[in-house]
Amino acid sequence: MAARLLLRLCNAIVNLILIVSLTVSGAYAAYALWDNNQVLTAAEDVQADMIKLKPEIEPEAEDNSASFAELQALNPDVVGWVSMDNTRVDFPVLQGASNLTYINTDVYGNFALAGSIFLDSRNHRDFTDSYSLLYGHHMANGNMFGDLDLYKDEAFFRANRTGTLILPDKTYNLEIISCMLVGASDNYIFEPDSTRYNIKSLLQYAETKSLWVNQDVLNRASKTEDLQVLALSTCSSEFTDARTIVLTVMDPYTASGIGGE
C-alpha cells in the first residue's frame, strides 16, 4: 500500500513538473512572438515616419539640400537615401563614427534592434569613393534589408535591375551588377579601403563568385573610367556568417533612366 501511494505521489510530481514546464515554454514562446512583433512594428513605424521626409528627385534642381534639411535636423548623420525598385528597401542612410554606431540605433538616436541602414564608416560620407558599402539588418517581412533575399531568385533578379541613391547635392541611378553570397570576412566586399583603388578587380571577382550577373551591366562597368560601385549587404542563413550582397553601378541621375538610355 505504501509503495502504491509513493508511486502515485511520484506520478503526481512528474505531471506537475510537466505542466509547469509546458506552461513556462508556452509563456516564453508567446513572449518571443510578442517581442519579435514589437521589433517589427517599431521598425515599420520609423520607416513610415521617414517616408514622409523622403527627398524628391528633382532632375532640374541643382541639388537636394533643401529636401535633406529636415532629415538632417533630426540627425546630422543622415548622408543619403537609398531605394531599390519593387522592394521595401526605401530608407535614409546614416553614417556613424564606427560600424557599431547604428547597428542597433534608429534614425532618432534611440535604441532599436532593427538599427538603421548605414554607410561603412571608412567610406567618405559624400559617396565619392569608387566603392561604397551599405549595411542593414535582415528583418522579417522584408523590412530593412530583408528584401535583398528577393534578388537570390533569378527571375526577380532579371526583372528588377534598378534603384536610386539620393544625396543632398546629387542623385544616382543604381543598376544591379550582381547578387552574391559571401562570408562576413570576405575582403573584396568588406574592406572598402582596399577596393577603393582597384575597383575593376571587384568586378572580376563578382563575375566568378556571384549567384547571378547582369552581364551587360558588368561589361559596361568594366569599360567605365570613373566607375563607382555601391554594395548593399545583409545577413543570410545559408551558412555561418553568410551575407547577401547586391552590387550596383552608380550612374548620375537622368529622368530617362540608367546612362540616359
mmCIF file of C-alpha atoms in Angstrom:
data_model
loop_
_atom_site.group_PDB
_atom_site.id
_atom_site.type_symbol
_atom_site.label_atom_id
_atom_site.label_comp_id
_atom_site.label_asym_id
_atom_site.label_seq_id
_atom_site.Cartn_x
_atom_site.Cartn_y
_atom_site.Cartn_z
ATOM 1 C CA MET A 1 0.000 0.000 0.000
ATOM 2 C CA ALA A 2 2.779 2.416 0.960
ATOM 3 C CA ALA A 3 4.630 1.625 -2.273
ATOM 4 C CA ARG A 4 1.458 2.299 -4.298
ATOM 5 C CA LEU A 5 0.930 5.659 -2.550
ATOM 6 C CA LEU A 6 4.564 6.597 -3.158
ATOM 7 C CA LEU A 7 4.201 5.720 -6.834
ATOM 8 C CA ARG A 8 1.085 7.881 -7.131
ATOM 9 C CA LEU A 9 2.884 10.757 -5.410
ATOM 10 C CA CYS A 10 5.846 10.434 -7.795
ATOM 11 C CA ASN A 11 3.479 10.409 -10.797
ATOM 12 C CA ALA A 12 1.701 13.485 -9.477
ATOM 13 C CA ILE A 13 5.011 15.312 -9.041
ATOM 14 C CA VAL A 14 6.154 14.349 -12.551
ATOM 15 C CA ASN A 15 2.838 15.522 -14.014
ATOM 16 C CA LEU A 16 3.119 18.790 -12.116
ATOM 17 C CA ILE A 17 6.647 19.334 -13.408
ATOM 18 C CA LEU A 18 5.470 18.636 -16.973
ATOM 19 C CA ILE A 19 2.559 21.057 -16.620
ATOM 20 C CA VAL A 20 4.815 23.787 -15.201
ATOM 21 C CA SER A 21 7.426 23.192 -17.954
ATOM 22 C CA LEU A 22 4.803 23.362 -20.708
ATOM 23 C CA THR A 23 3.291 26.489 -19.166
ATOM 24 C CA VAL A 24 6.682 28.205 -18.957
ATOM 25 C CA SER A 25 7.566 27.130 -22.517
ATOM 26 C CA GLY A 26 4.242 28.409 -23.804
ATOM 27 C CA ALA A 27 4.658 31.699 -21.974
ATOM 28 C CA TYR A 28 8.181 32.125 -23.337
ATOM 29 C CA ALA A 29 7.025 31.352 -26.882
ATOM 30 C CA ALA A 30 4.208 33.878 -26.540
ATOM 31 C CA TYR A 31 6.647 36.477 -25.208
ATOM 32 C CA ALA A 32 9.108 35.774 -28.033
ATOM 33 C CA LEU A 33 6.348 36.272 -30.606
ATOM 34 C CA TRP A 34 5.212 39.460 -28.883
ATOM 35 C CA ASP A 35 8.776 40.776 -28.634
ATOM 36 C CA ASN A 36 9.512 39.987 -32.284
ATOM 37 C CA ASN A 37 6.294 41.736 -33.296
ATOM 38 C CA GLN A 38 7.311 44.776 -31.240
ATOM 39 C CA VAL A 39 10.665 44.958 -33.050
ATOM 40 C CA LEU A 40 8.994 44.702 -36.451
ATOM 41 C CA THR A 41 6.321 47.237 -35.540
ATOM 42 C CA ALA A 42 8.901 49.716 -34.274
ATOM 43 C CA ALA A 43 10.921 49.383 -37.495
ATOM 44 C CA GLU A 44 7.820 49.827 -39.630
ATOM 45 C CA ASP A 45 6.749 52.888 -37.620
ATOM 46 C CA VAL A 46 10.132 54.534 -38.124
ATOM 47 C CA GLN A 47 10.061 53.768 -41.844
ATOM 48 C CA ALA A 48 6.543 55.215 -42.159
ATOM 49 C CA ASP A 49 7.719 58.401 -40.446
ATOM 50 C CA MET A 50 10.800 58.660 -42.643
ATOM 51 C CA ILE A 51 8.909 58.112 -45.903
ATOM 52 C CA LYS A 52 7.107 61.383 -45.210
ATOM 53 C CA LEU A 53 10.502 63.106 -45.269
ATOM 54 C CA LYS A 54 11.931 61.318 -48.305
ATOM 55 C CA PRO A 55 13.633 63.832 -50.611
ATOM 56 C CA GLU A 56 12.027 64.189 -54.026
ATOM 57 C CA ILE A 57 14.074 63.560 -57.129
ATOM 58 C CA GLU A 58 14.129 66.830 -58.989
ATOM 59 C CA PRO A 59 16.383 66.486 -62.044
ATOM 60 C CA GLU A 60 16.125 70.175 -62.881
ATOM 61 C CA ALA A 61 17.132 71.327 -59.408
ATOM 62 C CA GLU A 62 20.787 71.989 -58.665
ATOM 63 C CA ASP A 63 20.731 69.887 -55.522
ATOM 64 C CA ASN A 64 18.532 68.261 -52.871
ATOM 65 C CA SER A 65 19.998 70.121 -49.907
ATOM 66 C CA ALA A 66 16.680 71.770 -49.031
ATOM 67 C CA SER A 67 14.975 68.378 -49.065
ATOM 68 C CA PHE A 68 17.603 66.946 -46.735
ATOM 69 C CA ALA A 69 17.435 69.810 -44.270
ATOM 70 C CA GLU A 70 14.546 68.288 -42.312
ATOM 71 C CA LEU A 71 16.165 64.839 -42.204
ATOM 72 C CA GLN A 72 19.487 66.247 -41.058
ATOM 73 C CA ALA A 73 17.724 68.372 -38.471
ATOM 74 C CA LEU A 74 16.552 65.081 -36.944
ATOM 75 C CA ASN A 75 20.002 63.573 -37.225
ATOM 76 C CA PRO A 76 23.075 65.162 -38.852
ATOM 77 C CA ASP A 77 24.414 61.657 -39.553
ATOM 78 C CA VAL A 78 21.893 61.233 -42.404
ATOM 79 C CA VAL A 79 24.007 61.150 -45.570
ATOM 80 C CA GLY A 80 21.605 59.891 -48.224
ATOM 81 C CA TRP A 81 18.526 57.901 -49.132
ATOM 82 C CA VAL A 82 18.564 54.505 -50.858
ATOM 83 C CA SER A 83 15.675 52.730 -52.554
ATOM 84 C CA MET A 84 15.525 49.608 -54.710
ATOM 85 C CA ASP A 85 12.651 49.320 -57.157
ATOM 86 C CA ASN A 86 9.881 46.811 -56.397
ATOM 87 C CA THR A 87 11.215 46.069 -52.909
ATOM 88 C CA ARG A 88 10.677 47.503 -49.417
ATOM 89 C CA VAL A 89 14.197 48.934 -49.452
ATOM 90 C CA ASP A 90 13.400 52.649 -49.132
ATOM 91 C CA PHE A 91 15.359 54.213 -46.259
ATOM 92 C CA PRO A 92 17.549 57.075 -45.159
ATOM 93 C CA VAL A 93 21.243 56.191 -44.994
ATOM 94 C CA LEU A 94 23.281 57.166 -41.930
ATOM 95 C CA GLN A 95 26.983 57.069 -41.147
ATOM 96 C CA GLY A 96 28.347 56.837 -37.630
ATOM 97 C CA ALA A 97 31.786 57.146 -36.086
ATOM 98 C CA SER A 98 32.097 53.358 -36.332
ATOM 99 C CA ASN A 99 30.163 50.498 -37.883
ATOM 100 C CA LEU A 100 28.611 49.793 -34.481
ATOM 101 C CA THR A 101 27.005 53.223 -34.106
ATOM 102 C CA TYR A 102 23.786 52.454 -35.978
ATOM 103 C CA ILE A 103 23.713 48.679 -35.799
ATOM 104 C CA ASN A 104 21.096 48.919 -33.009
ATOM 105 C CA THR A 105 20.199 52.612 -33.172
ATOM 106 C CA ASP A 106 17.435 54.188 -35.243
ATOM 107 C CA VAL A 107 17.490 57.486 -37.100
ATOM 108 C CA TYR A 108 16.199 59.276 -33.984
ATOM 109 C CA GLY A 109 19.198 58.074 -31.981
ATOM 110 C CA ASN A 110 17.081 55.644 -29.943
ATOM 111 C CA PHE A 111 17.994 52.039 -29.182
ATOM 112 C CA ALA A 112 16.323 49.766 -31.744
ATOM 113 C CA LEU A 113 17.159 46.150 -32.530
ATOM 114 C CA ALA A 114 16.327 46.826 -36.186
ATOM 115 C CA GLY A 115 19.027 49.501 -36.296
ATOM 116 C CA SER A 116 19.393 51.709 -39.370
ATOM 117 C CA ILE A 117 20.724 51.446 -42.893
ATOM 118 C CA PHE A 118 24.254 52.795 -42.635
ATOM 119 C CA LEU A 119 27.302 53.570 -44.738
ATOM 120 C CA ASP A 120 30.598 51.928 -43.802
ATOM 121 C CA SER A 121 32.483 54.310 -41.511
ATOM 122 C CA ARG A 122 35.592 54.005 -43.716
ATOM 123 C CA ASN A 123 33.775 55.460 -46.726
ATOM 124 C CA HIS A 124 33.521 59.164 -47.470
ATOM 125 C CA ARG A 125 30.079 60.422 -46.472
ATOM 126 C CA ASP A 126 29.581 62.151 -49.836
ATOM 127 C CA PHE A 127 29.825 58.829 -51.741
ATOM 128 C CA THR A 128 32.800 59.974 -53.805
ATOM 129 C CA ASP A 129 34.653 56.663 -53.341
ATOM 130 C CA SER A 130 34.859 54.227 -56.213
ATOM 131 C CA TYR A 131 33.347 51.640 -53.860
ATOM 132 C CA SER A 132 30.814 52.356 -51.103
ATOM 133 C CA LEU A 133 29.239 49.790 -48.783
ATOM 134 C CA LEU A 134 25.849 49.884 -47.054
ATOM 135 C CA TYR A 135 24.719 47.612 -44.212
ATOM 136 C CA GLY A 136 21.236 46.729 -42.986
ATOM 137 C CA HIS A 137 19.726 44.059 -40.770
ATOM 138 C CA HIS A 138 17.867 41.150 -42.326
ATOM 139 C CA MET A 139 14.361 41.631 -40.924
ATOM 140 C CA ALA A 140 11.190 39.567 -41.359
ATOM 141 C CA ASN A 141 8.546 40.823 -43.788
ATOM 142 C CA GLY A 142 11.302 42.260 -45.979
ATOM 143 C CA ASN A 143 11.964 45.167 -43.644
ATOM 144 C CA MET A 144 15.327 46.977 -43.547
ATOM 145 C CA PHE A 145 17.476 44.935 -45.963
ATOM 146 C CA GLY A 146 15.371 41.749 -45.667
ATOM 147 C CA ASP A 147 14.140 42.164 -49.231
ATOM 148 C CA LEU A 148 17.663 41.670 -50.600
ATOM 149 C CA ASP A 149 16.669 37.992 -50.413
ATOM 150 C CA LEU A 150 14.448 38.618 -53.416
ATOM 151 C CA TYR A 151 17.495 39.004 -55.655
ATOM 152 C CA LYS A 152 18.576 35.439 -54.913
ATOM 153 C CA ASP A 153 15.669 34.351 -57.094
ATOM 154 C CA GLU A 154 16.889 34.533 -60.693
ATOM 155 C CA ALA A 155 13.525 35.548 -62.157
ATOM 156 C CA PHE A 156 13.255 38.506 -59.759
ATOM 157 C CA PHE A 157 16.907 39.413 -60.288
ATOM 158 C CA ARG A 158 16.500 39.560 -64.069
ATOM 159 C CA ALA A 159 13.264 41.536 -63.934
ATOM 160 C CA ASN A 160 14.313 44.092 -61.290
ATOM 161 C CA ARG A 161 17.599 45.793 -62.043
ATOM 162 C CA THR A 162 17.290 49.342 -60.757
ATOM 163 C CA GLY A 163 17.257 51.601 -57.724
ATOM 164 C CA THR A 164 18.099 55.145 -56.650
ATOM 165 C CA LEU A 165 20.590 56.801 -54.318
ATOM 166 C CA ILE A 166 19.623 60.350 -53.380
ATOM 167 C CA LEU A 167 22.259 62.640 -51.851
ATOM 168 C CA PRO A 168 21.996 66.241 -50.658
ATOM 169 C CA ASP A 169 23.761 67.545 -53.773
ATOM 170 C CA LYS A 170 23.044 64.925 -56.437
ATOM 171 C CA THR A 171 21.152 61.745 -57.307
ATOM 172 C CA TYR A 172 22.376 58.469 -58.770
ATOM 173 C CA ASN A 173 20.535 55.814 -60.709
ATOM 174 C CA LEU A 174 21.552 52.371 -59.474
ATOM 175 C CA GLU A 175 21.750 49.425 -61.847
ATOM 176 C CA ILE A 176 22.378 45.977 -60.440
ATOM 177 C CA ILE A 177 25.547 44.191 -61.482
ATOM 178 C CA SER A 178 25.148 41.009 -59.466
ATOM 179 C CA CYS A 179 23.827 39.201 -56.403
ATOM 180 C CA MET A 180 26.440 37.443 -54.292
ATOM 181 C CA LEU A 181 26.543 35.127 -51.292
ATOM 182 C CA VAL A 182 29.780 35.599 -49.344
ATOM 183 C CA GLY A 183 31.248 35.167 -45.874
ATOM 184 C CA ALA A 184 31.401 38.048 -43.404
ATOM 185 C CA SER A 185 35.211 38.071 -43.647
ATOM 186 C CA ASP A 186 35.304 38.455 -47.439
ATOM 187 C CA ASN A 187 37.953 41.151 -48.013
ATOM 188 C CA TYR A 188 36.757 42.020 -51.512
ATOM 189 C CA ILE A 189 33.398 43.088 -50.113
ATOM 190 C CA PHE A 190 34.067 44.206 -46.553
ATOM 191 C CA GLU A 191 37.331 46.131 -46.941
ATOM 192 C CA PRO A 192 36.300 49.245 -48.880
ATOM 193 C CA ASP A 193 39.727 50.828 -48.298
ATOM 194 C CA SER A 194 41.490 48.072 -50.231
ATOM 195 C CA THR A 195 38.928 48.100 -53.045
ATOM 196 C CA ARG A 196 38.918 51.869 -53.498
ATOM 197 C CA TYR A 197 41.972 51.921 -55.732
ATOM 198 C CA ASN A 198 41.295 48.714 -57.658
ATOM 199 C CA ILE A 199 37.563 48.677 -58.356
ATOM 200 C CA LYS A 200 37.917 46.635 -61.542
ATOM 201 C CA SER A 201 39.231 43.689 -59.508
ATOM 202 C CA LEU A 202 35.914 43.697 -57.637
ATOM 203 C CA LEU A 203 34.069 43.326 -60.944
ATOM 204 C CA GLN A 204 36.266 40.370 -61.899
ATOM 205 C CA TYR A 205 35.602 38.821 -58.508
ATOM 206 C CA ALA A 206 31.852 39.365 -58.856
ATOM 207 C CA GLU A 207 31.800 37.737 -62.274
ATOM 208 C CA THR A 208 33.159 34.477 -60.854
ATOM 209 C CA LYS A 209 31.600 34.481 -57.372
ATOM 210 C CA SER A 210 28.045 35.754 -57.923
ATOM 211 C CA LEU A 211 24.818 33.784 -57.887
ATOM 212 C CA TRP A 212 23.574 35.888 -60.795
ATOM 213 C CA VAL A 213 25.188 38.511 -63.015
ATOM 214 C CA ASN A 214 23.707 41.044 -65.417
ATOM 215 C CA GLN A 215 26.468 40.593 -67.956
ATOM 216 C CA ASP A 216 25.591 43.687 -69.977
ATOM 217 C CA VAL A 217 25.847 45.886 -66.888
ATOM 218 C CA LEU A 218 29.129 44.281 -65.846
ATOM 219 C CA ASN A 219 30.592 44.703 -69.335
ATOM 220 C CA ARG A 220 29.652 48.382 -69.421
ATOM 221 C CA ALA A 221 31.000 48.937 -65.918
ATOM 222 C CA SER A 222 34.296 47.295 -66.877
ATOM 223 C CA LYS A 223 34.766 49.937 -69.597
ATOM 224 C CA THR A 224 33.810 52.907 -67.405
ATOM 225 C CA GLU A 225 36.706 55.185 -66.477
ATOM 226 C CA ASP A 226 35.313 56.813 -63.323
ATOM 227 C CA LEU A 227 33.406 53.756 -62.134
ATOM 228 C CA GLN A 228 31.503 53.945 -58.843
ATOM 229 C CA VAL A 229 30.034 50.828 -57.246
ATOM 230 C CA LEU A 230 27.584 50.665 -54.351
ATOM 231 C CA ALA A 231 27.112 47.394 -52.424
ATOM 232 C CA LEU A 232 24.150 46.559 -50.180
ATOM 233 C CA SER A 233 24.846 43.922 -47.517
ATOM 234 C CA THR A 234 22.684 41.920 -45.101
ATOM 235 C CA CYS A 235 22.845 38.673 -43.132
ATOM 236 C CA SER A 236 21.827 35.380 -44.718
ATOM 237 C CA SER A 237 21.153 31.882 -43.411
ATOM 238 C CA GLU A 238 22.844 29.625 -45.982
ATOM 239 C CA PHE A 239 25.894 29.086 -43.786
ATOM 240 C CA THR A 240 27.604 30.548 -40.707
ATOM 241 C CA ASP A 241 28.288 34.283 -41.180
ATOM 242 C CA ALA A 242 26.742 34.254 -44.654
ATOM 243 C CA ARG A 243 25.967 37.617 -46.220
ATOM 244 C CA THR A 244 23.782 38.522 -49.190
ATOM 245 C CA ILE A 245 25.365 41.233 -51.329
ATOM 246 C CA VAL A 246 23.743 43.219 -54.122
ATOM 247 C CA LEU A 247 26.320 45.091 -56.215
ATOM 248 C CA THR A 248 25.175 48.119 -58.187
ATOM 249 C CA VAL A 249 26.680 50.676 -60.554
ATOM 250 C CA MET A 250 26.158 54.307 -59.541
ATOM 251 C CA ASP A 251 25.213 56.388 -62.601
ATOM 252 C CA PRO A 252 24.440 60.128 -62.495
ATOM 253 C CA TYR A 253 20.688 60.592 -62.465
ATOM 254 C CA THR A 254 18.768 61.111 -65.685
ATOM 255 C CA ALA A 255 14.992 61.127 -65.897
ATOM 256 C CA SER A 256 15.099 58.605 -68.743
ATOM 257 C CA GLY A 257 16.987 56.026 -66.740
ATOM 258 C CA ILE A 258 20.423 54.436 -66.496
ATOM 259 C CA GLY A 259 23.008 56.272 -68.506
ATOM 260 C CA GLY A 260 20.278 58.328 -70.145
ATOM 261 C CA GLU A 261 19.047 55.302 -72.104
#
